[in-house]
CSV table of C-alpha atoms in Angstrom, one decimal:
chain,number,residue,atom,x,y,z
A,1,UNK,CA,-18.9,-74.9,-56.5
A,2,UNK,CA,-19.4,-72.9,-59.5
A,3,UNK,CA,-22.4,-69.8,-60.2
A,4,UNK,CA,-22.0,-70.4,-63.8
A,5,UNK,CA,-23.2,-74.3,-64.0
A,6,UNK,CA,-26.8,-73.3,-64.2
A,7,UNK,CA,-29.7,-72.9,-61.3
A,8,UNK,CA,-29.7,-75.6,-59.2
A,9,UNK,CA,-26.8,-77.3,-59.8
A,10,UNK,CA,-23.5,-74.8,-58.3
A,11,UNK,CA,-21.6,-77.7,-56.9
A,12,UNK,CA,-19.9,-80.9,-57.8
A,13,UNK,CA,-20.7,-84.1,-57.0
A,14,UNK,CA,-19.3,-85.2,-53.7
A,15,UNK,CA,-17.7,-81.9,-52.9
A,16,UNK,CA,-17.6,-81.6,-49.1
A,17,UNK,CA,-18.2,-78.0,-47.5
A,18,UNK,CA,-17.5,-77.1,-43.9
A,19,UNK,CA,-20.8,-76.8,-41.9
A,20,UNK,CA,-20.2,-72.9,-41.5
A,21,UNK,CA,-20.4,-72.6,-45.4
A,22,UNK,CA,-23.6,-75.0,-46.6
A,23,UNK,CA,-26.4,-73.1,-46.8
A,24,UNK,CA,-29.1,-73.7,-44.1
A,25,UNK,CA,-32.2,-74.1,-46.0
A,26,UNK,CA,-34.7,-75.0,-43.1
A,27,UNK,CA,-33.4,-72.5,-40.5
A,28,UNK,CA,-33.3,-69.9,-43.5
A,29,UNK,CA,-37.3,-71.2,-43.9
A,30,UNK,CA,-38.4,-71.2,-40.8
A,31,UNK,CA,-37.0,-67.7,-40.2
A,32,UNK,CA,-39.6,-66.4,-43.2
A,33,UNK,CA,-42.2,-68.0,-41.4
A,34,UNK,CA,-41.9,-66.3,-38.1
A,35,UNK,CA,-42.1,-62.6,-39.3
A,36,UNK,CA,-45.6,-62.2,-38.8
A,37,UNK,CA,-45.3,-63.2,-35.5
A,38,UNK,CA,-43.4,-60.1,-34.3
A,39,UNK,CA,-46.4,-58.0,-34.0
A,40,UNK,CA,-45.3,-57.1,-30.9
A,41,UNK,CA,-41.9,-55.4,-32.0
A,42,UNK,CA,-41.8,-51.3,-33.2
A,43,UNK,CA,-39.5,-52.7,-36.1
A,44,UNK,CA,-42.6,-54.4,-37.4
A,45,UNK,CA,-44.8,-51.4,-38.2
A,46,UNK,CA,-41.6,-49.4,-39.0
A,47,UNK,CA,-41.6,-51.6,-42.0
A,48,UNK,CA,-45.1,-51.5,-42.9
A,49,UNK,CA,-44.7,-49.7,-46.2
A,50,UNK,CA,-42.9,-52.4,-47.5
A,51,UNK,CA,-45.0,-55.4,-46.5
A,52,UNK,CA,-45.8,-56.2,-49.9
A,53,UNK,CA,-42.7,-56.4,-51.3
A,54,UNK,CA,-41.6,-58.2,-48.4
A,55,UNK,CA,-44.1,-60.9,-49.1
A,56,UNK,CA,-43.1,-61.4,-52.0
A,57,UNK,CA,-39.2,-61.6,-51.1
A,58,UNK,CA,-39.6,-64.2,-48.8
A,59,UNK,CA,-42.2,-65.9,-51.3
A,60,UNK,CA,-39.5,-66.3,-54.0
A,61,UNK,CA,-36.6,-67.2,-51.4
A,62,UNK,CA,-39.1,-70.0,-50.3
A,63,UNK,CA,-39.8,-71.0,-53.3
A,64,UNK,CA,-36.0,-71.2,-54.6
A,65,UNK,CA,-35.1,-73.1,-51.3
A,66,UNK,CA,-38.1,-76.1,-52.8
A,67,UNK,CA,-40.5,-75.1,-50.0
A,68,UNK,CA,-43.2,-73.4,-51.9
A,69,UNK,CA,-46.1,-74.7,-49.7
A,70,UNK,CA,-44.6,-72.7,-46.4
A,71,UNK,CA,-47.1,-70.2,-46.6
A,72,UNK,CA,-50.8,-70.6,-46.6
A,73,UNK,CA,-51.8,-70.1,-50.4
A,74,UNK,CA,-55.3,-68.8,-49.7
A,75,UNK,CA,-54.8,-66.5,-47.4
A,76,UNK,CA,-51.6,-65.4,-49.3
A,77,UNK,CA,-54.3,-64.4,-51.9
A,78,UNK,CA,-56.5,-62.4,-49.6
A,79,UNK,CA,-53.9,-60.4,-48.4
A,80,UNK,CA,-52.9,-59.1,-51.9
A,81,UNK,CA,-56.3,-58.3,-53.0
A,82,UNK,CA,-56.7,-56.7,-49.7
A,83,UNK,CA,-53.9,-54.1,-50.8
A,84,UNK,CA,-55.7,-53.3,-54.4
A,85,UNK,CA,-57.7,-50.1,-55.1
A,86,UNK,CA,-60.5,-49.0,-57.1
A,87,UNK,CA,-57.7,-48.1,-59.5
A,88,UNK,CA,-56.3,-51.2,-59.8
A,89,UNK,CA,-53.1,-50.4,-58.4
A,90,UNK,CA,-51.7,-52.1,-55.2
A,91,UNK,CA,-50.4,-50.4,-51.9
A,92,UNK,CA,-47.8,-51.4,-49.6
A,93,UNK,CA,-50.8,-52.8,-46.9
A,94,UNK,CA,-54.2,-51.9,-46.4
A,95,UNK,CA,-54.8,-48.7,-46.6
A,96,UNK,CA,-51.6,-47.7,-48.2
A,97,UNK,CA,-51.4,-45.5,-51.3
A,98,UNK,CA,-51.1,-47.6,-54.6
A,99,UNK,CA,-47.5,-47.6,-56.2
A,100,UNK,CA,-45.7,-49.1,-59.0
A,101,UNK,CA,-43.5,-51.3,-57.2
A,102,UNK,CA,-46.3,-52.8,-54.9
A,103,UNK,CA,-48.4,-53.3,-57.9
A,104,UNK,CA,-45.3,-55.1,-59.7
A,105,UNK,CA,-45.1,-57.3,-56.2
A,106,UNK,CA,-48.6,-58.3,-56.4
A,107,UNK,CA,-48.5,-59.6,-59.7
A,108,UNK,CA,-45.2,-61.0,-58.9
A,109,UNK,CA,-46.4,-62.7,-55.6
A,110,UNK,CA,-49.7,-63.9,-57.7
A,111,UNK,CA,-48.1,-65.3,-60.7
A,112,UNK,CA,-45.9,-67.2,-58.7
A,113,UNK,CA,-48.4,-69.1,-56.8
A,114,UNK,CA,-50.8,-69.5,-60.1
A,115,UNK,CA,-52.9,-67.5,-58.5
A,116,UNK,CA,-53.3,-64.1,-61.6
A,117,UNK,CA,-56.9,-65.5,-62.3
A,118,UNK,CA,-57.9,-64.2,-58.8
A,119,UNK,CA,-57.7,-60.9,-60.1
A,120,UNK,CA,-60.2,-61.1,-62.6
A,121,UNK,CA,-62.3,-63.8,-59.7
A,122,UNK,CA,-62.0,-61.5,-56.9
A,123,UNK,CA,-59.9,-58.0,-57.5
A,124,UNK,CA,-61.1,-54.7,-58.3
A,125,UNK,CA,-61.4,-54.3,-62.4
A,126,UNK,CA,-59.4,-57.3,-63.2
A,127,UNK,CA,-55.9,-57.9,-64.6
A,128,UNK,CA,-57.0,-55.0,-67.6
A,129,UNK,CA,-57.6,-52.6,-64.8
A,130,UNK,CA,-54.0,-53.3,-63.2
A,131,UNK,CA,-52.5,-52.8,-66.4
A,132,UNK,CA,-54.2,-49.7,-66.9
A,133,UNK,CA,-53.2,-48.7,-63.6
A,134,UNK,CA,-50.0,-49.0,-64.8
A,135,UNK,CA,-50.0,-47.5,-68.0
A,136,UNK,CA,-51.4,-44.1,-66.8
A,137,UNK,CA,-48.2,-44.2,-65.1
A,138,UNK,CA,-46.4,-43.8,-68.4
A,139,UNK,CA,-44.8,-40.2,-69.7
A,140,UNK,CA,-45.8,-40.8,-73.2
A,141,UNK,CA,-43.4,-37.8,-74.4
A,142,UNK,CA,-40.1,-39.4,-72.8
A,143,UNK,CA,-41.4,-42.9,-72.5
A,144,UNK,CA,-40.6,-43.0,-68.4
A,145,UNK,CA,-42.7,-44.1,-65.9
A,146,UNK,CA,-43.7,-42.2,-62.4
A,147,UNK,CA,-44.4,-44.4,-59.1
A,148,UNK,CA,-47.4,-43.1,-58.2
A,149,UNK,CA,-49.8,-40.0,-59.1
A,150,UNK,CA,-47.1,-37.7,-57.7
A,151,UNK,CA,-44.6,-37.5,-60.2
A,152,UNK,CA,-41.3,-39.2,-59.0
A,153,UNK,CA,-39.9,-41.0,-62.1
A,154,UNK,CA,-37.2,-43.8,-62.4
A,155,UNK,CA,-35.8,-46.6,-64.3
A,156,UNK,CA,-37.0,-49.1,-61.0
A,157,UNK,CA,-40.5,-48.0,-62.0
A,158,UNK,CA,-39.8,-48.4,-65.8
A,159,UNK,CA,-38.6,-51.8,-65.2
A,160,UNK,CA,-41.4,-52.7,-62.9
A,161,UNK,CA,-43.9,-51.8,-65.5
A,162,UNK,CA,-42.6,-53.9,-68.2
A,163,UNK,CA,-42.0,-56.9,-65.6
A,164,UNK,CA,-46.0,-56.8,-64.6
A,165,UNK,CA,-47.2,-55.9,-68.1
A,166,UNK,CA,-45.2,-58.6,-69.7
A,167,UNK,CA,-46.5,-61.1,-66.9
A,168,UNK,CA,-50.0,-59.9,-67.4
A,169,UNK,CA,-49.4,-60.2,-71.3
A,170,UNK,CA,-50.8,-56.4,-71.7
A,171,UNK,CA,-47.7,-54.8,-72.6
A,172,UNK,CA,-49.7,-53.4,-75.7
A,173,UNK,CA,-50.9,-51.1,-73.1
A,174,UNK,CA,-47.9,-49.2,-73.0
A,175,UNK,CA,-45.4,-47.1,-75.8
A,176,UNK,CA,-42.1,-49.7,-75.5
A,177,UNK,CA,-40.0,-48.3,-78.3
A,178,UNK,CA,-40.6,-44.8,-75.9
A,179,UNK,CA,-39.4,-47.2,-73.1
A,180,UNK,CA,-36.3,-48.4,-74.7
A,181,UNK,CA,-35.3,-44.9,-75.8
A,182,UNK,CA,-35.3,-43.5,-72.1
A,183,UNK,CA,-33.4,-46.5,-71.1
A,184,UNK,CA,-31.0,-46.2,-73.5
A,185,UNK,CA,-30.7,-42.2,-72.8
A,186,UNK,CA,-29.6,-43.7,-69.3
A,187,UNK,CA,-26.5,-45.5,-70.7
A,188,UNK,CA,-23.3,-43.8,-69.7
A,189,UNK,CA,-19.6,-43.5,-71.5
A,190,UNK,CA,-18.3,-47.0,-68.8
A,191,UNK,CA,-21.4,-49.1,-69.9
A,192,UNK,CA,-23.4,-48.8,-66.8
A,193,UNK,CA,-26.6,-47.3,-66.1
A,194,UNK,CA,-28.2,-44.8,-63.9
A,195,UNK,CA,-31.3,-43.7,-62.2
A,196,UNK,CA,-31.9,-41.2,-65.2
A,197,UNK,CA,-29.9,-39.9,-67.8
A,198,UNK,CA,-26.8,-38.5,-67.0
A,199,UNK,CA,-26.9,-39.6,-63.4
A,200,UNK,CA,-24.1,-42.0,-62.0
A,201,UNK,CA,-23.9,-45.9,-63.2
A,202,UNK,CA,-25.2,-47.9,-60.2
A,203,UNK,CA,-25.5,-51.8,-60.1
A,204,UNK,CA,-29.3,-51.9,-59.4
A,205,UNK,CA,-29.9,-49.4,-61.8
A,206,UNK,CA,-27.9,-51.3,-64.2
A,207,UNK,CA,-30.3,-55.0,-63.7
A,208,UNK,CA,-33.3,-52.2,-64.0
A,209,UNK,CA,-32.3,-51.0,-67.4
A,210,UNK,CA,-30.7,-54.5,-68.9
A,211,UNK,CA,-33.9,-56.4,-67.3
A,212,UNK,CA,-36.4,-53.8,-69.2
A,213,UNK,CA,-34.1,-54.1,-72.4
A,214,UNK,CA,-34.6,-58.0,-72.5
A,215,UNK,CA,-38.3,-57.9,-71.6
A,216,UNK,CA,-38.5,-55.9,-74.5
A,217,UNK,CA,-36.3,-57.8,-76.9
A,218,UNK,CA,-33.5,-55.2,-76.9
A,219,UNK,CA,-30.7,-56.4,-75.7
A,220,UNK,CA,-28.8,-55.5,-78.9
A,221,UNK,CA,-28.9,-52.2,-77.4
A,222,UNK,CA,-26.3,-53.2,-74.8
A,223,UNK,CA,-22.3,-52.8,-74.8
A,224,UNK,CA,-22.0,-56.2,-73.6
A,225,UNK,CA,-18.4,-56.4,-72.7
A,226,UNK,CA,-17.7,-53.0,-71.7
A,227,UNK,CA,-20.7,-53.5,-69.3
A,228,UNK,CA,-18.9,-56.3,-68.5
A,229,UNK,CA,-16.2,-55.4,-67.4
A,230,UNK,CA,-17.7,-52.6,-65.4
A,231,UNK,CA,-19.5,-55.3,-63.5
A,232,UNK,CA,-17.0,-57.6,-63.1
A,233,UNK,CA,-14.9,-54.6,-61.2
A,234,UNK,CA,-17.7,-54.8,-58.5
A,235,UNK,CA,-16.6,-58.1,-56.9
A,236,UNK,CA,-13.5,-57.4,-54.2
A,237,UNK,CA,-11.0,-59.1,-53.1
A,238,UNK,CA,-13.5,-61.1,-50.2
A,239,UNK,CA,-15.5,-62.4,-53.3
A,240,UNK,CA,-18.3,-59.7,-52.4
A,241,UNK,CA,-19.8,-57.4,-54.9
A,242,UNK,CA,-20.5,-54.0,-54.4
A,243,UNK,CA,-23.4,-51.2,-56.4
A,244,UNK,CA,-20.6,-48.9,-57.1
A,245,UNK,CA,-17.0,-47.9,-57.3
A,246,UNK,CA,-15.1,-47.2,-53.7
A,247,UNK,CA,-18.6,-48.9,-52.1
A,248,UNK,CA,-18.2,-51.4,-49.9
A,249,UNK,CA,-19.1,-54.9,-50.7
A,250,UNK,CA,-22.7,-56.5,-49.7
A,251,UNK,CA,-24.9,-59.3,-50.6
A,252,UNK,CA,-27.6,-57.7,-52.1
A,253,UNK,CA,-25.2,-57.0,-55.2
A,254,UNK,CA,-24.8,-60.7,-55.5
A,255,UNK,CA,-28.5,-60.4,-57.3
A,256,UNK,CA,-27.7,-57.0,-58.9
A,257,UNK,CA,-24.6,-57.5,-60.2
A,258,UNK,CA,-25.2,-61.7,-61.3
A,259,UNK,CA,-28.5,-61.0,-62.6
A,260,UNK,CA,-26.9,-58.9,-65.1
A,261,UNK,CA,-23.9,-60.3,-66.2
A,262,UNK,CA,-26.2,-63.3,-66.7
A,263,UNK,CA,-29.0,-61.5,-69.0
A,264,UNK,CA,-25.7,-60.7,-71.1
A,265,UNK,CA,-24.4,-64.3,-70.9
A,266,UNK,CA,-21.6,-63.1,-69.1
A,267,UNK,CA,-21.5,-65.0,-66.2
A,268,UNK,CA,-18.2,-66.1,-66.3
A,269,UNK,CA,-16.2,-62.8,-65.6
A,270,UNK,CA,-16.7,-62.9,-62.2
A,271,UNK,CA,-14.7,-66.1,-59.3
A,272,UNK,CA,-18.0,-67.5,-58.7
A,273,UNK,CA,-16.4,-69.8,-56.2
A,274,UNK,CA,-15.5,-66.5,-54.2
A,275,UNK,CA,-18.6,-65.2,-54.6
A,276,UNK,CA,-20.0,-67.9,-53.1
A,277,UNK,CA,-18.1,-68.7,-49.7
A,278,UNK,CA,-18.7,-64.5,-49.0
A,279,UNK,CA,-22.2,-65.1,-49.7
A,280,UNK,CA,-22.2,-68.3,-47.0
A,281,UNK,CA,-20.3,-66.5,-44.9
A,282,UNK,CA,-22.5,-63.5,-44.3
A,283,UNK,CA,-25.2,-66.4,-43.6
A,284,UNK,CA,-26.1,-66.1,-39.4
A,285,UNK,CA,-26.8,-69.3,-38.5
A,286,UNK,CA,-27.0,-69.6,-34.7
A,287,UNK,CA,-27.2,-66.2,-33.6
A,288,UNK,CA,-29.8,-65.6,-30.3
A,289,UNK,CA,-31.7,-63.2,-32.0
A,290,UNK,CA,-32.6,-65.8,-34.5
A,291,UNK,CA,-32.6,-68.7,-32.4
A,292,UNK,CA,-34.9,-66.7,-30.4
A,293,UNK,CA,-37.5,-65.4,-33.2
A,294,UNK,CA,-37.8,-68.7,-34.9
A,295,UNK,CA,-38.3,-70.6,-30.8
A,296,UNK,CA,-41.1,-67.9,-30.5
A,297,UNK,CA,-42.8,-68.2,-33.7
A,298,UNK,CA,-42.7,-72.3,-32.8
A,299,UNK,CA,-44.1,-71.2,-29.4
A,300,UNK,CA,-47.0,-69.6,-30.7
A,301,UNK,CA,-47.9,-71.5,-33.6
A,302,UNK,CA,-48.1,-74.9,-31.7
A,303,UNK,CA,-50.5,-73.2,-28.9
A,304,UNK,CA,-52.5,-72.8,-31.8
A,305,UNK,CA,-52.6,-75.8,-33.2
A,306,UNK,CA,-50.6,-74.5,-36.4
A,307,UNK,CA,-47.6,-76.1,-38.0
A,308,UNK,CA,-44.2,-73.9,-38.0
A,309,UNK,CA,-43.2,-76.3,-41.0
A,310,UNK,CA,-46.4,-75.2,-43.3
A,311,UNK,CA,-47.4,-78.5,-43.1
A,312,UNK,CA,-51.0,-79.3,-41.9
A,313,UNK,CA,-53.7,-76.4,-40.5
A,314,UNK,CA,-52.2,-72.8,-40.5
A,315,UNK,CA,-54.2,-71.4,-38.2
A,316,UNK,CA,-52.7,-67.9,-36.9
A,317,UNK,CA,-55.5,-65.7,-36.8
A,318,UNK,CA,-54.8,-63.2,-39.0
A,319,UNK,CA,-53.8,-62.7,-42.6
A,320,UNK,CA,-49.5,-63.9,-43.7
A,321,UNK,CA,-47.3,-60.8,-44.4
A,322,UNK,CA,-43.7,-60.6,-43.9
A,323,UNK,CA,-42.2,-57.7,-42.4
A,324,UNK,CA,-38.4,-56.8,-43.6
A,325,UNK,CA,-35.7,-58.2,-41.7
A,326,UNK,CA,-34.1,-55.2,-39.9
């Protein structure tokens, strides 16, 4: 099984993994689908600020597992809008504050379901009122972006803006050779990147910086190999990556790091095959606590007359969000 033979297709024909190590695709579905259901749990409101995000990571895992219809498109949609303000910006859940990285998972969440039109149908202003949103979020002296009216800046918020803008093909909205210079002003002397300039090179700060260069058409800006190789020292000796040196290793890195080395065709300097069995074996595949949420969420949407498989009438009574795993 090979990472570097393309999406879709990591291993070969009649290759024969041991049940602990194939991914479980349906269990892993099913589990998405039950996290509205825990309503009832403290953990679920805990993670209320990141609702919206949430959504739209468990949208995107659905859809790369080939079960895009899992959750209800329609009321997918309502939910969004129902996080938009007069501003055009996007909070976490109703009645949340608008932010840059809930506005970038609404347009995410709406492009992948085809549904972007809704936003000039049913939103507040339109797509040209997110953008705008998004571009008054812009320091047009540095060429950084804030998250919100308060001021915090960082690359994650740059990135965000050029992912949405491009998406909502209004990038003229914003100064981008201002972007690219603050990026590049975040390049340090081992070919990593950090939060801002001169702060320490960090994985996720690193597919920030390298995702807003290539949205931008800049990737001649980038060291390629002696990034690299500074990402191809994250993966340990169990296969697993890790954000940083002396850091422990953790799946999470497995998008950070691959993402990376694969916007700078580079793919190839990590054992895939390694990378892949640590991924599989972090997967939980019969523990109770899953067992358990997925039998409830079953439980419940049968006394309803809903399908736990998204096929047929959902019929939950109230609007699909995800809350994080915890």
């Amino acid at each position: 099984m090979s990472l570097v033979s393309g999406p879709g297709r990591g291993g070969a024909a009649g290759e024969e993994l041991p049940d602990e190590l194939k991914l479980q695709g349906e269990q892993h579905v099913r589990y998405i689908q039950s996290l509205d259901t825990r309503r009832d749990e403290l953990e679920y409101w805990l993670t209320e600020h990141l609702r919206l995000n949430g959504l739209y990571w468990g949208l995107t895992a659905l859809h790369l597992l080939g079960r895009p219809d899992a959750l209800p498109r329609e009321e997918t949609i309502s939910f969004v809008l129902s996080c938009q303000h007069q501003t055009g910006g996007f909070g976490a859940a109703p009645g949340h504050d608008p932010h840059m990285l809930y506005t970038v998972s609404a347009v995410q969440i709406l492009v992948t379901i085809a549904a972007v039109d809704e936003l000039d149908l049913r939103g507040q202003g339109g797509k040209t009122r997110v953008g705008e949103f998004i571009a008054s979020l812009q320091d047009r002296e540095t060429g950084t972006f804030a998250g919100d009216e308060w001021g915090e800046t960082d690359t994650r918020f740059l990135y965000g803006a050029l992912n949405a803008l491009s998406l909502l093909r209004l990038t003229s909205l914003i100064d981008i050779p201002k972007a690219v210079a603050h990026v590049q002003s975040c390049a340090n002397f081992d070919g990593g990147y950090g939060v801002s300039p001169g702060a320490e090179s960090h994985a996720g700060q690193v597919f920030t910086c390298v995702g807003a260069l290539a949205i931008a058409g800049r990737l001649d800006l980038v060291d390629r190999d002696r990034l690299a190789g500074w990402l191809s020292e994250r993966q340990l000796k169990s296969g697993g990556l890790n954000g940083r040196p002396e850091k422990l290793e953790d799946v999470c890195y497995s998008w950070w790091v691959l993402s990376s080395l694969a916007m700078i065709r580079r793919l190839h300097w990590i054992d895939g095959d390694k990378l892949t069995k640590f991924i599989l074996e972090c997967q939980v595949r019969s523990s109770h606590q899953t067992k358990e949420t997925i039998a409830d969420f079953e439980s419940r949407t049968q006394r309803k007359g809903g399908s736990p498989t998204g096929q047929g009438t959902w019929s939950m009574s109230s609007i699909p969000c995800l809350a994080l795993p915890v």
